[in-house]
CSV table of C-alpha atoms in Angstrom, one decimal:
chain,number,residue,atom,x,y,z
A,1,UNK,CA,254.7,58.0,203.7
A,2,UNK,CA,257.6,55.6,204.7
A,3,UNK,CA,261.0,56.1,203.5
A,4,UNK,CA,264.1,53.7,203.8
A,5,UNK,CA,267.1,55.5,203.4
A,6,UNK,CA,270.9,53.9,202.8
A,7,UNK,CA,273.8,55.3,203.7
A,8,UNK,CA,277.5,54.2,204.1
A,9,UNK,CA,278.7,52.8,200.5
A,10,UNK,CA,281.6,53.5,199.2
A,11,UNK,CA,284.6,52.6,197.5
A,12,UNK,CA,287.2,50.1,199.7
A,13,UNK,CA,290.2,47.8,199.2
A,14,UNK,CA,290.0,44.1,199.6
A,15,UNK,CA,289.8,42.9,203.0
A,16,UNK,CA,288.5,46.5,204.3
A,17,UNK,CA,285.5,47.2,205.7
A,18,UNK,CA,282.4,49.1,205.6
A,19,UNK,CA,279.1,49.5,207.4
A,20,UNK,CA,275.9,50.5,205.8
A,21,UNK,CA,273.0,52.2,207.8
A,22,UNK,CA,269.1,51.9,207.0
A,23,UNK,CA,266.8,54.1,208.5
A,24,UNK,CA,263.0,53.9,208.0
A,25,UNK,CA,261.0,57.1,208.7
A,26,UNK,CA,257.5,57.9,208.5
A,27,UNK,CA,254.1,57.0,210.5
A,28,UNK,CA,255.8,53.8,211.6
A,29,UNK,CA,253.8,51.4,214.3
A,30,UNK,CA,256.0,48.5,214.1
A,31,UNK,CA,258.8,47.2,212.2
A,32,UNK,CA,258.8,43.4,211.8
A,33,UNK,CA,262.1,42.2,209.9
A,34,UNK,CA,264.8,44.3,208.4
A,35,UNK,CA,267.4,43.1,205.9
A,36,UNK,CA,269.7,43.7,202.9
A,37,UNK,CA,270.0,42.5,199.5
A,38,UNK,CA,272.6,43.3,196.9
A,39,UNK,CA,272.7,43.2,193.1
A,40,UNK,CA,275.9,43.4,190.9
A,41,UNK,CA,276.1,44.5,187.3
A,42,UNK,CA,274.4,41.7,185.0
A,43,UNK,CA,273.2,39.5,188.2
A,44,UNK,CA,269.7,39.0,189.9
A,45,UNK,CA,269.5,40.8,193.3
A,46,UNK,CA,270.2,38.3,196.1
A,47,UNK,CA,269.6,38.4,199.7
A,48,UNK,CA,272.3,39.2,202.2
A,49,UNK,CA,271.0,39.2,205.4
A,50,UNK,CA,268.2,39.5,207.2
A,51,UNK,CA,267.2,40.4,211.0
A,52,UNK,CA,264.1,39.4,212.4
A,53,UNK,CA,261.8,41.5,215.4
A,54,UNK,CA,263.3,39.0,217.7
A,55,UNK,CA,266.9,39.8,216.4
A,56,UNK,CA,267.2,36.6,214.6
A,57,UNK,CA,269.5,36.7,211.7
A,58,UNK,CA,269.8,34.8,208.5
A,59,UNK,CA,272.8,35.1,206.2
A,60,UNK,CA,273.8,34.1,202.9
A,61,UNK,CA,276.4,31.6,202.5
A,62,UNK,CA,278.4,34.2,200.8
A,63,UNK,CA,279.0,36.6,203.7
A,64,UNK,CA,278.2,34.2,206.7
A,65,UNK,CA,281.2,34.8,209.0
A,66,UNK,CA,282.0,38.3,207.3
A,67,UNK,CA,278.8,40.4,207.7
A,68,UNK,CA,277.0,41.1,210.7
A,69,UNK,CA,273.4,42.6,210.7
A,70,UNK,CA,271.9,44.3,213.8
A,71,UNK,CA,268.8,46.7,214.3
A,72,UNK,CA,267.4,49.2,216.6
A,73,UNK,CA,263.7,48.3,216.8
A,74,UNK,CA,262.8,51.4,218.1
A,75,UNK,CA,264.7,53.6,215.9
A,76,UNK,CA,263.5,51.4,212.8
A,77,UNK,CA,266.9,51.4,211.9
A,78,UNK,CA,269.5,48.5,211.0
A,79,UNK,CA,272.9,48.2,210.1
A,80,UNK,CA,275.2,45.8,208.1
A,81,UNK,CA,279.0,45.6,209.3
A,82,UNK,CA,281.0,44.1,206.3
A,83,UNK,CA,284.6,43.0,207.5
A,84,UNK,CA,287.0,41.2,205.0
A,85,UNK,CA,285.4,42.6,201.8
A,86,UNK,CA,286.1,41.0,198.5
A,87,UNK,CA,285.7,41.8,194.7
A,88,UNK,CA,282.7,39.6,194.7
A,89,UNK,CA,280.6,42.0,197.1
A,90,UNK,CA,280.6,44.6,195.0
A,91,UNK,CA,277.1,45.4,194.3
A,92,UNK,CA,274.1,48.0,195.0
A,93,UNK,CA,273.1,47.3,198.3
A,94,UNK,CA,269.2,47.6,199.0
A,95,UNK,CA,267.6,48.0,202.6
A,96,UNK,CA,264.2,46.2,202.6
A,97,UNK,CA,261.7,46.4,205.8
A,98,UNK,CA,258.2,44.6,206.5
A,99,UNK,CA,256.5,47.1,208.8
A,100,UNK,CA,253.0,48.5,209.7
A,101,UNK,CA,252.0,52.2,208.9
A,102,UNK,CA,249.6,53.6,211.8
A,103,UNK,CA,246.3,52.8,210.5
A,104,UNK,CA,247.4,50.3,207.8
A,105,UNK,CA,248.3,46.7,207.1
A,106,UNK,CA,251.9,45.7,206.8
A,107,UNK,CA,253.4,45.9,203.7
A,108,UNK,CA,257.5,45.5,202.3
A,109,UNK,CA,259.3,48.6,201.6
A,110,UNK,CA,262.7,49.0,199.7
A,111,UNK,CA,265.5,51.9,199.7
A,112,UNK,CA,267.0,53.6,196.9
A,113,UNK,CA,270.6,51.4,197.4
A,114,UNK,CA,273.8,52.4,198.2
A,115,UNK,CA,276.9,51.6,195.9
A,116,UNK,CA,279.5,48.9,197.4
A,117,UNK,CA,282.6,48.9,195.4
A,118,UNK,CA,286.0,46.6,196.3
A,119,UNK,CA,288.5,47.6,194.2
A,120,UNK,CA,292.4,47.6,194.6
């Protein structure tokens, strides 16, 4: 069974940095895109960044220039480097991946989320 496990969340002061990691495990044949979404209290889940199998990336306007997404295709892992964090970045961050298990069609998978809190 495929699992996505995030790590790296925590408490950080405004202007600080954090790096989130997401590792997909299981009988994975191929990972297509990977990405990060976030959900703040009382708000809908929103896209943060995605990275394709060709390593093309897309960022939300809110994080462009501050966050960087990267991946290791062979290890089915991606990272989100977050710099110049702001109060508004406080949210639960979720990893997502479109991938294919051996012998199955591709599907979209989600991690359990990791909390990022920006506070003075």
